Short mmCIF file of C-alpha atoms in Angstrom, two decimals:
data_model
loop_
_atom_site.label_atom_id
_atom_site.label_comp_id
_atom_site.label_asym_id
_atom_site.label_seq_id
_atom_site.Cartn_x
_atom_site.Cartn_y
_atom_site.Cartn_z
CA THR A 1 123.66 60.46 142.86
CA PRO A 2 124.47 60.09 139.13
CA LEU A 3 122.13 61.58 136.55
CA VAL A 4 120.31 59.16 134.26
CA ASP A 5 118.63 61.66 131.91
CA LEU A 6 117.54 65.28 131.63
CA THR A 7 115.07 67.41 129.69
CA PHE A 8 114.04 71.05 129.42
CA ASN A 9 110.89 73.07 130.00
CA HIS A 10 111.93 75.90 127.69
CA ALA A 11 108.88 78.11 128.33
CA ASP A 12 109.59 78.34 132.06
CA HIS A 13 113.41 78.21 131.79
CA GLN A 14 113.61 74.94 133.70
CA LEU A 15 115.96 71.98 133.59
CA ILE A 16 114.39 68.70 134.74
CA THR A 17 116.74 65.94 135.87
CA LEU A 18 116.32 62.25 136.69
CA SER A 19 118.90 60.63 138.96
CA SER A 20 119.66 56.95 139.47
CA ASP A 21 117.85 56.97 142.85
CA LYS A 22 114.57 57.75 140.97
CA ILE A 23 114.42 61.38 142.08
CA VAL A 24 113.23 64.02 139.63
CA LYS A 25 114.38 67.59 140.27
CA VAL A 26 113.11 70.75 138.60
CA TRP A 27 115.74 73.51 138.38
CA ASP A 28 115.27 77.19 137.53
CA LEU A 29 117.95 78.01 134.95
CA ARG A 30 117.78 81.73 135.74
CA THR A 31 118.48 81.42 139.47
CA PHE A 32 120.13 77.95 139.55
CA GLN A 33 117.75 77.01 142.38
CA CYS A 34 116.06 73.64 142.80
CA LEU A 35 112.32 74.42 142.60
CA GLN A 36 110.94 70.97 143.21
CA THR A 37 112.06 67.49 144.23
CA ILE A 38 109.83 64.61 143.18
CA PRO A 39 110.79 61.20 144.62
CA ASP A 40 109.46 58.04 143.01
CA HIS A 41 108.77 55.32 145.58
CA ASN A 42 107.36 52.79 143.11
CA ARG A 43 109.17 49.49 142.49
CA TYR A 44 110.10 48.58 138.91
CA PRO A 45 111.14 44.92 138.75
CA PRO A 46 113.57 43.49 138.05
CA GLU A 47 116.06 46.41 138.18
CA ASN A 48 113.97 49.00 140.11
CA ARG A 49 115.13 51.95 138.03
CA LEU A 50 113.86 54.68 135.75
CA GLY A 51 115.76 55.06 132.49
CA ALA A 52 114.39 58.16 130.76
CA ILE A 53 112.60 61.47 131.26
CA ALA A 54 110.71 63.91 128.98
CA TYR A 55 108.59 67.02 129.49
CA ASP A 56 105.09 67.34 127.98
CA LYS A 57 104.55 71.11 127.79
CA ARG A 58 100.98 70.80 126.50
CA HIS A 59 99.83 69.08 129.70
CA SER A 60 102.56 70.51 131.96
CA ARG A 61 103.68 67.08 133.07
CA ILE A 62 106.82 65.05 133.38
CA LEU A 63 107.06 61.68 131.65
CA THR A 64 109.40 59.06 133.09
CA GLY A 65 110.09 55.60 131.78
CA SER A 66 110.90 52.20 133.18
CA ARG A 67 109.08 49.32 131.49
CA ARG A 68 106.14 51.73 131.29
CA VAL A 69 105.77 55.42 130.60
CA HIS A 70 104.55 57.27 133.70
CA ALA A 71 102.95 60.74 133.60
CA ARG A 72 103.52 63.02 136.59
CA GLY A 73 102.21 66.50 137.16
CA MET A 74 104.67 68.99 138.50
CA GLY A 75 104.88 67.48 141.99
CA ARG A 76 102.24 64.77 141.96
CA LEU A 77 101.43 61.56 140.18
CA LEU A 78 98.56 62.17 137.75
CA ARG A 79 97.44 58.60 137.17
CA HIS A 80 99.29 55.62 138.57
CA ASP A 81 97.86 53.37 135.85
CA SER A 82 98.59 55.71 132.95
CA GLY A 83 101.52 53.66 131.68
CA PHE A 84 101.74 51.92 128.32
CA THR A 85 102.88 48.35 128.89
CA LEU A 86 105.90 47.08 127.03
CA HIS A 87 106.91 43.44 126.85
CA GLU A 88 108.33 42.02 130.08
CA LYS A 89 111.75 41.39 128.51
CA ASP A 90 112.09 44.95 127.21
CA LYS A 91 114.29 47.53 128.90
CA LEU A 92 113.28 51.12 128.13
CA VAL A 93 116.41 53.11 127.27
CA GLY A 94 114.98 56.41 126.03
CA VAL A 95 111.84 58.49 125.69
CA ILE A 96 111.16 61.85 124.04
CA TYR A 97 107.98 63.88 123.50
CA SER A 98 107.16 65.89 120.36
CA PRO A 99 104.69 68.72 121.06
CA VAL A 100 104.38 69.37 117.31
CA PHE A 101 103.13 65.86 116.52
CA LYS A 102 101.68 65.20 120.01
CA GLN A 103 103.57 61.93 120.09
CA LEU A 104 105.86 60.15 122.50
CA VAL A 105 108.68 58.04 121.11
CA SER A 106 110.11 55.28 123.30
CA ALA A 107 113.06 53.03 122.62
CA ASP A 108 114.05 49.74 124.17
CA ASP A 109 116.93 47.41 123.35
CA ASP A 110 115.23 46.10 120.18
CA ARG A 111 112.79 48.68 118.83
CA VAL A 112 111.46 52.22 118.68
CA VAL A 113 107.71 52.76 119.32
CA THR A 114 105.65 55.90 118.56
CA TRP A 115 102.70 56.63 120.88
CA ASP A 116 99.90 59.13 120.19
CA VAL A 117 99.31 61.35 123.22
CA VAL A 118 95.73 62.61 123.48
#
């Protein structure tokens, strides 16, 4: 399955990938082994896809994006309703987390939005 996005957990030497079938995999860069597979069974109308991934090292969680930003612990969903709603017409195309500023930056087709993560 093609990769959609990837991010790194530098402290633990991990590569985290997101594939087009909405499966997140955590890879150990020292052993090249897959440590964890995290499927996402949620539906994301109208396209049913995730478009971006980021790693929040402060909270040890994975952030994925569709029309909302979803926070997942390493292997489990933390809060199903933890997303930040974007407009219905928006298509999220990228997300990145800054541990220095404790902010998440998301981008859709028309704008870039900065979110404070508390």
